[in-house]
Amino acid sequence: MAGVPSSLHESIVIVGAGVFGLSTALALKERGYSDITILDRELPPVRDGSSTDISRIIRSDYLDPFYSRLATEAIQSWKSSNLFKPHYHPSGYMLTTEVKEDIYLEKNKEILRGQKQTYRELNDVAALKQMIPGEDLKDLKYGYVNTNAGWADAAGAIRALATHLAGLGVSFITGPRGTLQSLIVDDTGKKVLGVNVAQGSPIHASRVILATGAWTARYLDDLDYHITGSAQPLGFIQLTPEEGRRLANIPVSINTTSGVFLFPPSPGDNLLKVAYHGHGFEIETSAAHGDTGKDGVNLRVISVPQRDANNAASKFFPEDADKYLRAGLRQLIPSIADRPWVKTRLCWYTETPKGDFIADYHHTLSGLFIATGGSGHGFKFLPVLGRYIADCFERTAVSDVRQRWKLPKPSPQKEKLQVNDGSRRGPPRRMLRREEQLRANL
Ligand SMILES: Cc1cc2nc3c(=O)[nH]c(=O)nc-3n(C[C@H](O)[C@H](O)[C@H](O)COP(=O)(O)OP(=O)(O)OC[C@H]3O[C@@H](n4cnc5c(N)ncnc54)[C@H](O)[C@@H]3O)c2cc1C
Ligand SMILES: *[C@@H]1O[C@H](CO)[C@@H](O)[C@H](O)[C@H]1NC(C)=O
């Protein structure tokens, strides 16, 4: 079939060593592809990548049965595979709401029942106090705990997978030599031949897979309204060992009214992470067409992280985000609500209009495949995602997967992006003011 690799020995370059790039490499390696090279700006786990830090929620609670099924399959792997199991913590996942018969929770429970999975109803504050012991909690209307869920040590799982891939013979190139500068396109302008990198000679390949997460709009023209970056705030609180012991068994908890969620303390160092599944912040940065943002004519303005800087280094934290997280923390763990953050961070979501992933060949450039669009919910799929992406790569995916993960056609109208799969809460997306963006080093 047109555009499908004709041999397992074709050279494949994957740009991006996060969830999308590494899981794709794993699946391709398992299918026998012998010549795979992964490029990244840094050694994974990449400090400012989206697939890092101490934790990610692993849950199958989705209104869309497609992702619910996929997540259930992934959780099975988190629980059983030698590679991923050490990084999975089956703490359970608690969802609370202020709304009686909240459609989001009711539909999720219906899906769980359909899958013959058990969950525990929470209907009063006494039930909440059992879940979060030793706190002076005043308020719970409704909720449930999905016990077949938990969280993963994100950096740990990524490090383990990268090491595993290296052991299987996948090559890694990181740093300036691993940093994509631009695609090499043949004279006809229709075929990708490899990548130019920030240092040294070009790297040629029969196929290039772009798995560059929130950076992707830098490298693809006219798709920035379909793949865009949003910065999402998160804060960390240092618990004492005694608090750590007391809260060790709390579930990952989300208040679905506000979107604020928090994790049990990280074992060992007792860091408690708070975030919210919301609309985040946009920035304005300029990039030249079709390359990585060097000075050029005809610049376009997009919302993406910097390529040549560590986007997680700045101490800047939007004031409104700080307040919002504090308020959410105060409702769930009031005893620590006034303690200063030991660390804050902006982490990038790669947004698509409906929160669907992208795994598809480019419309006009043959040899170029795009695997991205995590939309703030991709991590949990790490153990299985690559198989579905590899199906798209080999054009054998079932139509449901193919249709959902299609690369959107470039559209000349800059229509408003509706980034929401129904799970986002909190204030609308806000553009960081110029001075905020400067302080954030973005
Ligand atoms: C705060 C936050 C909380 C989240 N919570 C959850 C959760 O609880 N559960 C869940 O399932 N998901 C969650 N997600 C979503 C999930 O983490 C992402 O969907 C997933 O990590 C995206 O992976 P990726 O491979 O697309 O991106 P990344 O991990 O960012 O990988 C892209 C890589 O491309 C590299 N790159 C970019 N440009 C270049 C270049 N020019 N040359 C070389 N390399 C380049 C970058 O360095 C980067 O390492 C969360 C995300 C964030 C930000
Ligand atoms: C959830 O958030 C809402 C809105 O901020 C708040 O009124 C409610 O008390 C919170 N509930 C819990 C259980 O934290």
Short mmCIF file of C-alpha atoms and ligand atoms in Angstrom, two decimals:
data_model
loop_
_atom_site.label_atom_id
_atom_site.label_comp_id
_atom_site.label_asym_id
_atom_site.label_seq_id
_atom_site.Cartn_x
_atom_site.Cartn_y
_atom_site.Cartn_z
CA MET A 1 0.00 0.00 0.00
CA ALA A 2 1.20 3.49 -0.76
CA GLY A 3 3.38 5.03 1.88
CA VAL A 4 3.72 1.91 3.98
CA PRO A 5 7.24 0.70 4.84
CA SER A 6 8.25 -1.95 2.32
CA SER A 7 10.89 -3.57 4.49
CA LEU A 8 11.60 -4.06 8.18
CA HIS A 9 15.08 -2.71 7.50
CA GLU A 10 13.99 0.76 6.41
CA SER A 11 15.61 3.45 8.53
CA ILE A 12 13.16 5.14 10.87
CA VAL A 13 13.92 8.31 12.78
CA ILE A 14 11.59 9.17 15.65
CA VAL A 15 11.88 12.77 16.91
CA GLY A 16 10.77 13.03 20.55
CA ALA A 17 11.43 10.67 23.47
CA GLY A 18 8.21 11.12 25.43
CA VAL A 19 5.20 8.83 25.72
CA PHE A 20 4.36 9.02 22.01
CA GLY A 21 7.89 8.52 20.64
CA LEU A 22 9.05 5.82 23.06
CA SER A 23 5.85 3.77 22.95
CA THR A 24 5.92 3.87 19.15
CA ALA A 25 9.55 2.72 19.15
CA LEU A 26 8.65 -0.19 21.43
CA ALA A 27 5.82 -1.39 19.21
CA LEU A 28 7.88 -1.05 16.01
CA LYS A 29 10.79 -2.91 17.59
CA GLU A 30 8.45 -5.68 18.69
CA ARG A 31 7.21 -5.95 15.09
CA GLY A 32 10.75 -6.49 13.88
CA TYR A 33 11.79 -3.06 12.58
CA SER A 34 15.55 -3.15 12.90
CA ASP A 35 16.76 0.38 12.21
CA ILE A 36 15.18 2.80 14.68
CA THR A 37 16.84 5.98 15.94
CA ILE A 38 15.25 8.27 18.53
CA LEU A 39 16.22 11.94 18.64
CA ASP A 40 15.56 14.37 21.48
CA ARG A 41 16.82 17.68 22.82
CA GLU A 42 17.76 15.85 26.02
CA LEU A 43 18.21 12.41 27.48
CA PRO A 44 14.81 11.02 28.58
CA PRO A 45 13.16 11.68 31.01
CA VAL A 46 13.39 15.15 29.45
CA ARG A 47 13.27 17.82 32.17
CA ASP A 48 10.72 20.04 30.47
CA GLY A 49 8.92 17.33 28.49
CA SER A 50 5.29 16.51 29.22
CA SER A 51 6.07 12.89 30.11
CA THR A 52 8.06 13.57 33.24
CA ASP A 53 7.99 14.50 36.93
CA ILE A 54 6.80 12.38 39.84
CA SER A 55 3.31 11.28 38.87
CA ARG A 56 0.52 10.81 36.32
CA ILE A 57 -3.03 9.58 36.93
CA ILE A 58 -3.77 6.11 35.59
CA ARG A 59 -7.56 5.82 35.25
CA SER A 60 -10.11 4.37 32.85
CA ASP A 61 -12.87 6.84 33.79
CA TYR A 62 -13.70 8.44 30.43
CA LEU A 63 -17.04 9.47 28.98
CA ASP A 64 -15.84 8.17 25.64
CA PRO A 65 -15.95 4.34 25.69
CA PHE A 66 -13.11 4.24 23.15
CA TYR A 67 -10.58 5.77 25.57
CA SER A 68 -12.11 3.94 28.50
CA ARG A 69 -11.47 0.58 26.80
CA LEU A 70 -7.96 1.61 25.77
CA ALA A 71 -7.21 2.75 29.33
CA THR A 72 -8.54 -0.49 30.80
CA GLU A 73 -6.18 -2.39 28.51
CA ALA A 74 -3.31 -0.10 29.56
CA ILE A 75 -4.07 -0.56 33.28
CA GLN A 76 -3.84 -4.32 32.77
CA SER A 77 -0.28 -3.78 31.51
CA TRP A 78 0.60 -1.36 34.30
CA LYS A 79 -0.42 -4.10 36.73
CA SER A 80 1.25 -7.05 35.06
CA SER A 81 4.16 -6.16 32.80
CA ASN A 82 7.66 -6.57 34.24
CA LEU A 83 8.69 -3.31 32.63
CA PHE A 84 5.89 -1.04 33.88
CA LYS A 85 4.63 -2.65 37.08
CA PRO A 86 7.42 -1.30 39.35
CA HIS A 87 6.29 2.25 38.45
CA TYR A 88 2.57 1.76 39.03
CA HIS A 89 0.83 2.50 42.36
CA PRO A 90 -2.71 1.09 42.59
CA SER A 91 -4.03 3.76 44.96
CA GLY A 92 -7.51 3.99 43.41
CA TYR A 93 -9.05 7.14 41.90
CA MET A 94 -11.63 9.25 43.76
CA LEU A 95 -13.98 11.61 41.92
CA THR A 96 -16.14 14.06 43.86
CA THR A 97 -18.88 16.42 42.71
CA GLU A 98 -21.33 18.97 44.08
CA VAL A 99 -23.98 18.00 41.57
CA LYS A 100 -26.61 15.38 42.27
CA GLU A 101 -26.66 12.82 39.48
CA ASP A 102 -23.74 14.60 37.84
CA ILE A 103 -23.76 13.43 34.25
CA TYR A 104 -19.96 13.05 34.17
CA LEU A 105 -19.89 10.72 37.17
CA GLU A 106 -23.10 8.87 36.31
CA LYS A 107 -21.94 8.06 32.78
CA ASN A 108 -18.57 6.93 34.04
CA LYS A 109 -20.18 4.60 36.56
CA GLU A 110 -22.41 3.21 33.84
CA ILE A 111 -19.34 2.42 31.72
CA LEU A 112 -17.65 0.76 34.70
CA ARG A 113 -20.74 -1.37 35.33
CA GLY A 114 -20.80 -2.33 31.65
CA GLN A 115 -17.19 -3.48 32.01
CA LYS A 116 -18.09 -5.42 35.18
CA GLN A 117 -15.70 -3.26 37.20
CA THR A 118 -16.39 -2.40 40.80
CA TYR A 119 -16.42 1.05 42.37
CA ARG A 120 -17.32 2.45 45.74
CA GLU A 121 -20.01 5.11 46.19
CA LEU A 122 -19.29 8.10 48.46
CA ASN A 123 -22.30 10.01 49.65
CA ASP A 124 -21.35 11.90 52.78
CA VAL A 125 -18.44 13.58 54.47
CA ALA A 126 -17.83 10.56 56.74
CA ALA A 127 -16.99 8.50 53.65
CA LEU A 128 -14.59 11.22 52.48
CA LYS A 129 -12.91 11.31 55.91
CA GLN A 130 -12.23 7.60 55.59
CA MET A 131 -10.48 8.20 52.29
CA ILE A 132 -8.41 11.16 53.58
CA PRO A 133 -7.77 10.40 57.26
CA GLY A 134 -6.97 12.96 59.94
CA GLU A 135 -8.29 16.00 58.09
CA ASP A 136 -11.00 18.38 59.26
CA LEU A 137 -13.18 17.92 56.18
CA LYS A 138 -16.51 19.66 56.00
CA ASP A 139 -17.94 19.03 52.64
CA LEU A 140 -18.78 16.15 50.38
CA LYS A 141 -21.91 15.79 48.33
CA TYR A 142 -21.34 12.90 45.96
CA GLY A 143 -18.54 10.83 44.58
CA TYR A 144 -17.11 7.43 43.94
CA VAL A 145 -13.79 5.61 44.09
CA ASN A 146 -12.63 3.49 41.17
CA THR A 147 -10.39 0.90 42.79
CA ASN A 148 -8.91 -0.35 39.51
CA ALA A 149 -6.84 2.83 39.05
CA GLY A 150 -3.90 4.69 40.55
CA TRP A 151 -0.86 6.63 39.49
CA ALA A 152 2.50 6.06 37.84
CA ASP A 153 5.92 7.47 38.53
CA ALA A 154 6.22 9.27 35.22
CA ALA A 155 9.97 9.89 35.11
CA GLY A 156 10.65 6.38 36.44
CA ALA A 157 8.51 4.66 33.79
CA ILE A 158 10.01 6.76 30.98
CA ARG A 159 13.57 6.07 32.15
CA ALA A 160 12.82 2.33 32.35
CA LEU A 161 11.30 2.24 28.86
CA ALA A 162 14.16 4.23 27.31
CA THR A 163 16.71 1.90 28.93
CA HIS A 164 14.74 -1.14 27.74
CA LEU A 165 14.68 0.21 24.17
CA ALA A 166 18.41 0.86 24.23
CA GLY A 167 18.87 -2.75 25.31
CA LEU A 168 16.78 -3.90 22.33
CA GLY A 169 19.10 -2.05 19.97
CA VAL A 170 17.23 1.20 19.43
CA SER A 171 19.70 4.09 18.95
CA PHE A 172 19.39 7.37 20.83
CA ILE A 173 20.87 10.71 19.80
CA THR A 174 20.36 13.53 22.28
CA GLY A 175 21.54 17.09 22.75
CA PRO A 176 22.27 19.43 19.82
CA ARG A 177 22.89 16.48 17.46
CA GLY A 178 19.52 15.10 18.40
CA THR A 179 17.71 18.41 18.02
CA LEU A 180 15.58 18.69 14.90
CA GLN A 181 16.28 21.91 13.03
CA SER A 182 14.21 21.28 9.92
CA LEU A 183 12.98 18.45 7.75
CA ILE A 184 15.02 17.54 4.68
CA VAL A 185 12.63 17.59 1.74
CA ASP A 186 13.52 16.39 -1.79
CA ASP A 187 13.49 18.60 -4.90
CA THR A 188 9.87 17.83 -5.69
CA GLY A 189 8.91 19.19 -2.27
CA LYS A 190 6.85 16.07 -1.67
CA LYS A 191 9.12 13.62 0.07
CA VAL A 192 10.92 13.78 3.42
CA LEU A 193 14.46 12.39 3.35
CA GLY A 194 15.50 12.92 6.94
CA VAL A 195 16.20 15.76 9.33
CA ASN A 196 18.66 18.59 9.67
CA VAL A 197 19.86 18.84 13.25
CA ALA A 198 21.20 21.71 15.35
CA GLN A 199 24.76 20.37 15.22
CA GLY A 200 26.64 18.26 12.70
CA SER A 201 25.63 16.56 9.49
CA PRO A 202 22.02 15.81 8.54
CA ILE A 203 20.47 12.50 9.56
CA HIS A 204 18.89 10.69 6.64
CA ALA A 205 16.01 8.25 7.01
CA SER A 206 13.30 6.60 4.92
CA ARG A 207 10.66 7.57 7.48
CA VAL A 208 10.50 10.40 9.99
CA ILE A 209 8.05 10.14 12.87
CA LEU A 210 7.38 13.47 14.54
CA ALA A 211 6.51 12.84 18.20
CA THR A 212 7.46 16.29 19.40
CA GLY A 213 4.54 16.93 21.77
CA ALA A 214 3.75 20.56 22.53
CA TRP A 215 6.60 21.70 20.25
CA THR A 216 4.99 20.16 17.15
CA ALA A 217 3.36 23.31 15.73
CA ARG A 218 6.86 24.73 15.34
CA TYR A 219 7.67 22.17 12.69
CA LEU A 220 4.40 21.90 10.77
CA ASP A 221 2.88 24.78 8.87
CA ASP A 222 -0.78 25.64 9.01
CA LEU A 223 -1.69 23.14 11.68
CA ASP A 224 -1.16 25.34 14.69
CA TYR A 225 -4.90 25.74 15.10
CA HIS A 226 -5.26 21.97 15.32
CA ILE A 227 -2.20 21.17 17.42
CA THR A 228 -1.35 23.81 19.95
CA GLY A 229 0.45 24.01 23.27
CA SER A 230 -1.09 25.09 26.57
CA ALA A 231 0.88 25.55 29.77
CA GLN A 232 -0.67 23.90 32.83
CA PRO A 233 0.32 24.84 36.37
CA LEU A 234 1.23 22.38 39.11
CA GLY A 235 2.57 22.74 42.63
CA PHE A 236 4.43 20.48 45.05
CA ILE A 237 4.19 20.54 48.85
CA GLN A 238 6.76 18.93 51.14
CA LEU A 239 5.09 16.75 53.79
CA THR A 240 6.74 15.65 57.02
CA PRO A 241 7.42 11.90 57.35
CA GLU A 242 4.54 11.73 59.84
CA GLU A 243 2.10 13.40 57.40
CA GLY A 244 3.47 11.16 54.69
CA ARG A 245 2.57 8.07 56.70
CA ARG A 246 -0.89 9.41 57.54
CA LEU A 247 -1.71 10.21 53.91
CA ALA A 248 0.16 7.28 52.33
CA ASN A 249 -3.00 5.41 51.36
CA ILE A 250 -5.21 8.19 50.03
CA PRO A 251 -6.46 7.66 46.47
CA VAL A 252 -5.59 10.00 43.64
CA SER A 253 -8.38 12.52 44.17
CA ILE A 254 -10.13 14.86 41.77
CA ASN A 255 -12.80 17.39 42.57
CA THR A 256 -14.70 17.30 39.28
CA THR A 257 -16.44 20.56 40.13
CA SER A 258 -13.18 22.54 40.19
CA GLY A 259 -10.90 20.14 38.28
CA VAL A 260 -8.31 20.28 41.08
CA PHE A 261 -6.60 16.95 41.67
CA LEU A 262 -3.90 15.66 43.96
CA PHE A 263 -1.83 12.55 44.43
CA PRO A 264 -0.80 10.52 47.47
CA PRO A 265 2.67 11.54 48.75
CA SER A 266 5.54 10.15 46.68
CA PRO A 267 7.05 7.21 48.58
CA GLY A 268 10.47 8.06 49.99
CA ASP A 269 10.42 11.85 49.79
CA ASN A 270 6.80 12.67 50.67
CA LEU A 271 6.11 15.24 47.98
CA LEU A 272 2.44 15.96 47.44
CA LYS A 273 1.51 17.16 43.95
CA VAL A 274 -1.51 19.35 43.20
CA ALA A 275 -2.75 20.35 39.73
CA TYR A 276 -5.97 20.99 37.85
CA HIS A 277 -7.31 19.52 34.64
CA GLY A 278 -8.25 22.83 33.07
CA HIS A 279 -7.79 25.05 30.05
CA GLY A 280 -4.34 26.35 30.98
CA PHE A 281 -2.39 29.27 29.57
CA GLU A 282 -1.39 30.21 26.06
CA ILE A 283 1.65 32.14 24.99
CA GLU A 284 2.59 33.98 21.84
CA THR A 285 5.87 33.12 20.25
CA SER A 286 6.96 33.50 16.66
CA ALA A 287 8.33 30.83 14.40
CA ALA A 288 9.29 30.80 10.76
CA HIS A 289 7.33 28.61 8.41
CA GLY A 290 8.39 24.99 8.39
CA ASP A 291 11.36 25.26 10.66
CA THR A 292 12.20 25.51 14.26
CA GLY A 293 11.81 29.15 14.99
CA LYS A 294 15.04 30.71 13.80
CA ASP A 295 14.71 34.23 12.47
CA GLY A 296 13.00 34.15 9.18
CA VAL A 297 10.68 35.99 6.92
CA ASN A 298 6.96 35.60 7.18
CA LEU A 299 6.81 34.63 10.84
CA ARG A 300 3.71 33.05 12.35
CA VAL A 301 2.61 33.36 15.95
CA ILE A 302 2.01 30.13 17.87
CA SER A 303 1.70 28.82 21.43
CA VAL A 304 4.59 26.41 21.92
CA PRO A 305 7.52 25.96 24.34
CA GLN A 306 11.05 27.10 23.53
CA ARG A 307 13.29 24.68 21.68
CA ASP A 308 16.70 25.77 22.94
CA ALA A 309 15.98 26.43 26.60
CA ASN A 310 14.80 24.40 29.56
CA ASN A 311 11.13 25.41 29.80
CA ALA A 312 10.90 24.05 33.34
CA ALA A 313 13.68 26.23 34.74
CA SER A 314 11.76 29.43 35.46
CA LYS A 315 10.32 30.04 38.92
CA PHE A 316 7.45 32.07 37.42
CA PHE A 317 3.99 30.86 38.44
CA PRO A 318 0.78 32.70 37.43
CA GLU A 319 -0.90 34.26 40.45
CA ASP A 320 -4.39 33.13 39.48
CA ALA A 321 -3.16 29.54 39.11
CA ASP A 322 -1.54 29.70 42.54
CA LYS A 323 -4.80 30.87 44.13
CA TYR A 324 -6.87 28.27 42.33
CA LEU A 325 -4.61 25.39 43.40
CA ARG A 326 -4.52 26.66 46.99
CA ALA A 327 -8.31 26.80 47.17
CA GLY A 328 -8.59 23.26 45.86
CA LEU A 329 -5.95 21.98 48.27
CA ARG A 330 -7.74 23.69 51.17
CA GLN A 331 -10.92 21.73 50.39
CA LEU A 332 -9.20 18.34 50.34
CA ILE A 333 -6.22 18.60 52.74
CA PRO A 334 -6.82 21.75 54.82
CA SER A 335 -4.04 21.02 57.33
CA ILE A 336 -1.34 21.82 54.75
CA ALA A 337 -3.16 24.43 52.68
CA ASP A 338 -0.96 27.34 53.82
CA ARG A 339 2.40 25.64 53.43
CA PRO A 340 4.56 27.22 50.68
CA TRP A 341 5.14 25.24 47.49
CA VAL A 342 8.59 23.63 47.44
CA LYS A 343 8.38 23.68 43.68
CA THR A 344 5.98 24.86 41.00
CA ARG A 345 6.02 24.17 37.32
CA LEU A 346 4.23 24.83 34.06
CA CYS A 347 3.78 21.60 32.12
CA TRP A 348 2.68 21.57 28.48
CA TYR A 349 -0.43 19.90 27.09
CA THR A 350 -0.48 19.27 23.32
CA GLU A 351 -4.04 20.29 22.50
CA THR A 352 -6.20 19.05 19.65
CA PRO A 353 -9.76 20.27 19.02
CA LYS A 354 -11.57 17.36 20.65
CA GLY A 355 -8.79 15.92 22.76
CA ASP A 356 -8.16 13.09 20.29
CA PHE A 357 -4.62 11.94 19.63
CA ILE A 358 -2.98 12.21 16.21
CA ALA A 359 -1.31 9.22 14.52
CA ASP A 360 -1.25 9.75 10.79
CA TYR A 361 0.87 10.43 7.73
CA HIS A 362 1.29 14.02 6.59
CA HIS A 363 -1.09 15.14 3.83
CA THR A 364 1.52 16.19 1.30
CA LEU A 365 4.97 15.10 2.52
CA SER A 366 5.47 11.39 2.01
CA GLY A 367 7.65 9.61 4.54
CA LEU A 368 6.51 11.90 7.34
CA PHE A 369 4.29 10.50 10.09
CA ILE A 370 2.95 12.45 13.06
CA ALA A 371 2.29 10.94 16.51
CA THR A 372 1.20 13.50 19.07
CA GLY A 373 -1.81 15.36 20.48
CA GLY A 374 -1.79 13.92 24.01
CA SER A 375 -4.24 16.66 25.08
CA GLY A 376 -3.44 16.24 28.76
CA HIS A 377 -4.43 12.58 28.98
CA GLY A 378 -1.86 10.53 27.09
CA PHE A 379 0.42 9.23 29.80
CA LYS A 380 -1.73 6.37 31.11
CA PHE A 381 -1.56 4.68 27.70
CA LEU A 382 2.26 4.36 27.71
CA PRO A 383 2.31 0.51 27.80
CA VAL A 384 -0.12 0.05 24.86
CA LEU A 385 -0.32 3.30 22.89
CA GLY A 386 2.53 2.45 20.53
CA ARG A 387 0.72 -0.61 19.16
CA TYR A 388 -2.18 1.51 17.98
CA ILE A 389 0.18 4.13 16.59
CA ALA A 390 2.18 1.40 14.81
CA ASP A 391 -1.08 0.12 13.28
CA CYS A 392 -1.68 3.60 11.85
CA PHE A 393 1.95 3.70 10.66
CA GLU A 394 1.47 0.38 8.85
CA ARG A 395 -2.02 1.44 7.72
CA THR A 396 -3.60 -1.58 9.36
CA ALA A 397 -5.50 0.26 12.11
CA VAL A 398 -9.21 -0.40 12.48
CA SER A 399 -11.32 2.42 11.11
CA ASP A 400 -12.35 3.75 14.52
CA VAL A 401 -8.71 4.38 15.46
CA ARG A 402 -7.81 5.70 12.01
CA GLN A 403 -10.69 8.17 11.93
CA ARG A 404 -10.16 9.50 15.43
CA TRP A 405 -6.42 9.93 15.14
CA LYS A 406 -6.39 11.46 11.65
CA LEU A 407 -4.20 14.48 11.06
CA PRO A 408 -6.59 17.41 10.57
CA LYS A 409 -6.44 19.17 7.21
CA PRO A 410 -4.82 22.60 7.36
CA SER A 411 -7.53 25.22 7.39
CA PRO A 412 -7.01 28.79 6.26
CA GLN A 413 -9.62 30.14 8.67
CA LYS A 414 -8.26 30.65 12.12
CA GLU A 415 -11.40 29.39 13.77
CA LYS A 416 -11.52 29.18 17.51
CA LEU A 417 -10.13 25.97 18.86
CA GLN A 418 -12.48 24.13 21.17
CA VAL A 419 -10.17 22.18 23.34
CA ASN A 420 -12.36 20.02 25.47
CA ASP A 421 -13.33 16.40 25.73
CA GLY A 422 -15.79 17.21 28.52
CA SER A 423 -13.38 16.65 31.39
CA ARG A 424 -11.81 20.10 31.70
CA ARG A 425 -12.86 22.44 34.48
CA GLY A 426 -11.82 25.78 35.95
CA PRO A 427 -11.26 29.21 34.43
CA PRO A 428 -11.13 29.66 30.64
CA ARG A 429 -7.82 29.59 28.84
CA ARG A 430 -5.87 32.78 29.32
CA MET A 431 -3.05 34.32 27.29
CA LEU A 432 -0.04 35.06 29.50
CA ARG A 433 0.61 38.79 29.55
CA ARG A 434 3.82 39.95 27.90
CA GLU A 435 5.61 40.52 31.22
CA GLU A 436 4.44 37.15 32.55
CA GLN A 437 5.74 35.47 29.44
CA LEU A 438 9.10 37.21 29.89
CA ARG A 439 9.31 36.11 33.51
CA ALA A 440 8.40 32.58 32.46
CA ASN A 441 11.24 32.68 29.90
CA LEU A 442 8.87 31.57 27.18
C1 LIG B 1 0.77 18.81 34.06
C2 LIG B 1 0.39 17.59 33.26
C3 LIG B 1 -0.36 16.63 33.88
C4 LIG B 1 -0.78 15.51 33.16
N1 LIG B 1 -1.49 14.56 33.81
C5 LIG B 1 -1.79 13.41 33.17
C6 LIG B 1 -2.39 12.36 33.88
O1 LIG B 1 -2.62 12.47 35.08
N2 LIG B 1 -2.69 11.22 33.21
C7 LIG B 1 -2.41 11.06 31.88
O2 LIG B 1 -2.71 10.01 31.32
N3 LIG B 1 -1.81 12.05 31.18
C8 LIG B 1 -1.50 13.21 31.80
N4 LIG B 1 -0.88 14.21 31.13
C9 LIG B 1 -0.66 14.09 29.68
C10 LIG B 1 0.57 13.29 29.30
O3 LIG B 1 1.61 13.51 30.21
C11 LIG B 1 0.94 13.69 27.87
O4 LIG B 1 -0.17 13.42 27.02
C12 LIG B 1 2.15 12.93 27.34
O5 LIG B 1 3.19 12.93 28.27
C13 LIG B 1 2.59 13.56 26.05
O6 LIG B 1 3.71 12.87 25.55
P1 LIG B 1 4.47 13.36 24.27
O7 LIG B 1 5.39 12.26 23.89
O8 LIG B 1 3.50 13.84 23.25
O9 LIG B 1 5.21 14.70 24.72
P2 LIG B 1 6.63 14.93 25.44
O10 LIG B 1 6.85 13.99 26.54
O11 LIG B 1 6.74 16.37 25.74
O12 LIG B 1 7.67 14.53 24.30
C14 LIG B 1 7.98 15.37 23.23
C15 LIG B 1 9.49 15.40 23.12
O13 LIG B 1 9.85 16.04 21.90
C16 LIG B 1 11.10 16.64 22.13
N5 LIG B 1 11.34 17.65 21.11
C17 LIG B 1 10.63 18.77 20.84
N6 LIG B 1 11.22 19.47 19.84
C18 LIG B 1 12.31 18.77 19.48
C19 LIG B 1 13.33 18.98 18.51
N7 LIG B 1 13.35 20.06 17.71
N8 LIG B 1 14.32 18.06 18.40
C20 LIG B 1 14.35 16.98 19.20
N9 LIG B 1 13.40 16.72 20.14
C21 LIG B 1 12.40 17.61 20.27
C22 LIG B 1 10.97 17.25 23.51
O14 LIG B 1 12.24 17.50 24.09
C23 LIG B 1 10.16 16.19 24.23
O15 LIG B 1 10.97 15.32 25.01
C24 LIG B 1 -0.44 15.36 31.81
C25 LIG B 1 0.34 16.35 31.19
C26 LIG B 1 0.76 17.45 31.89
C27 LIG B 1 1.59 18.48 31.21
C1 LIG B 2 -15.05 20.99 45.15
O1 LIG B 2 -14.95 22.26 44.57
C2 LIG B 2 -16.06 23.09 44.81
C3 LIG B 2 -15.86 24.36 44.01
O2 LIG B 2 -14.65 24.98 44.34
C4 LIG B 2 -16.21 23.33 46.31
O3 LIG B 2 -17.33 24.12 46.57
C5 LIG B 2 -16.32 21.99 47.03
O4 LIG B 2 -16.29 22.20 48.44
C6 LIG B 2 -15.19 21.06 46.66
N1 LIG B 2 -15.46 19.73 47.23
C7 LIG B 2 -14.52 18.95 47.75
C8 LIG B 2 -14.97 17.63 48.28
O5 LIG B 2 -13.35 19.28 47.79
#
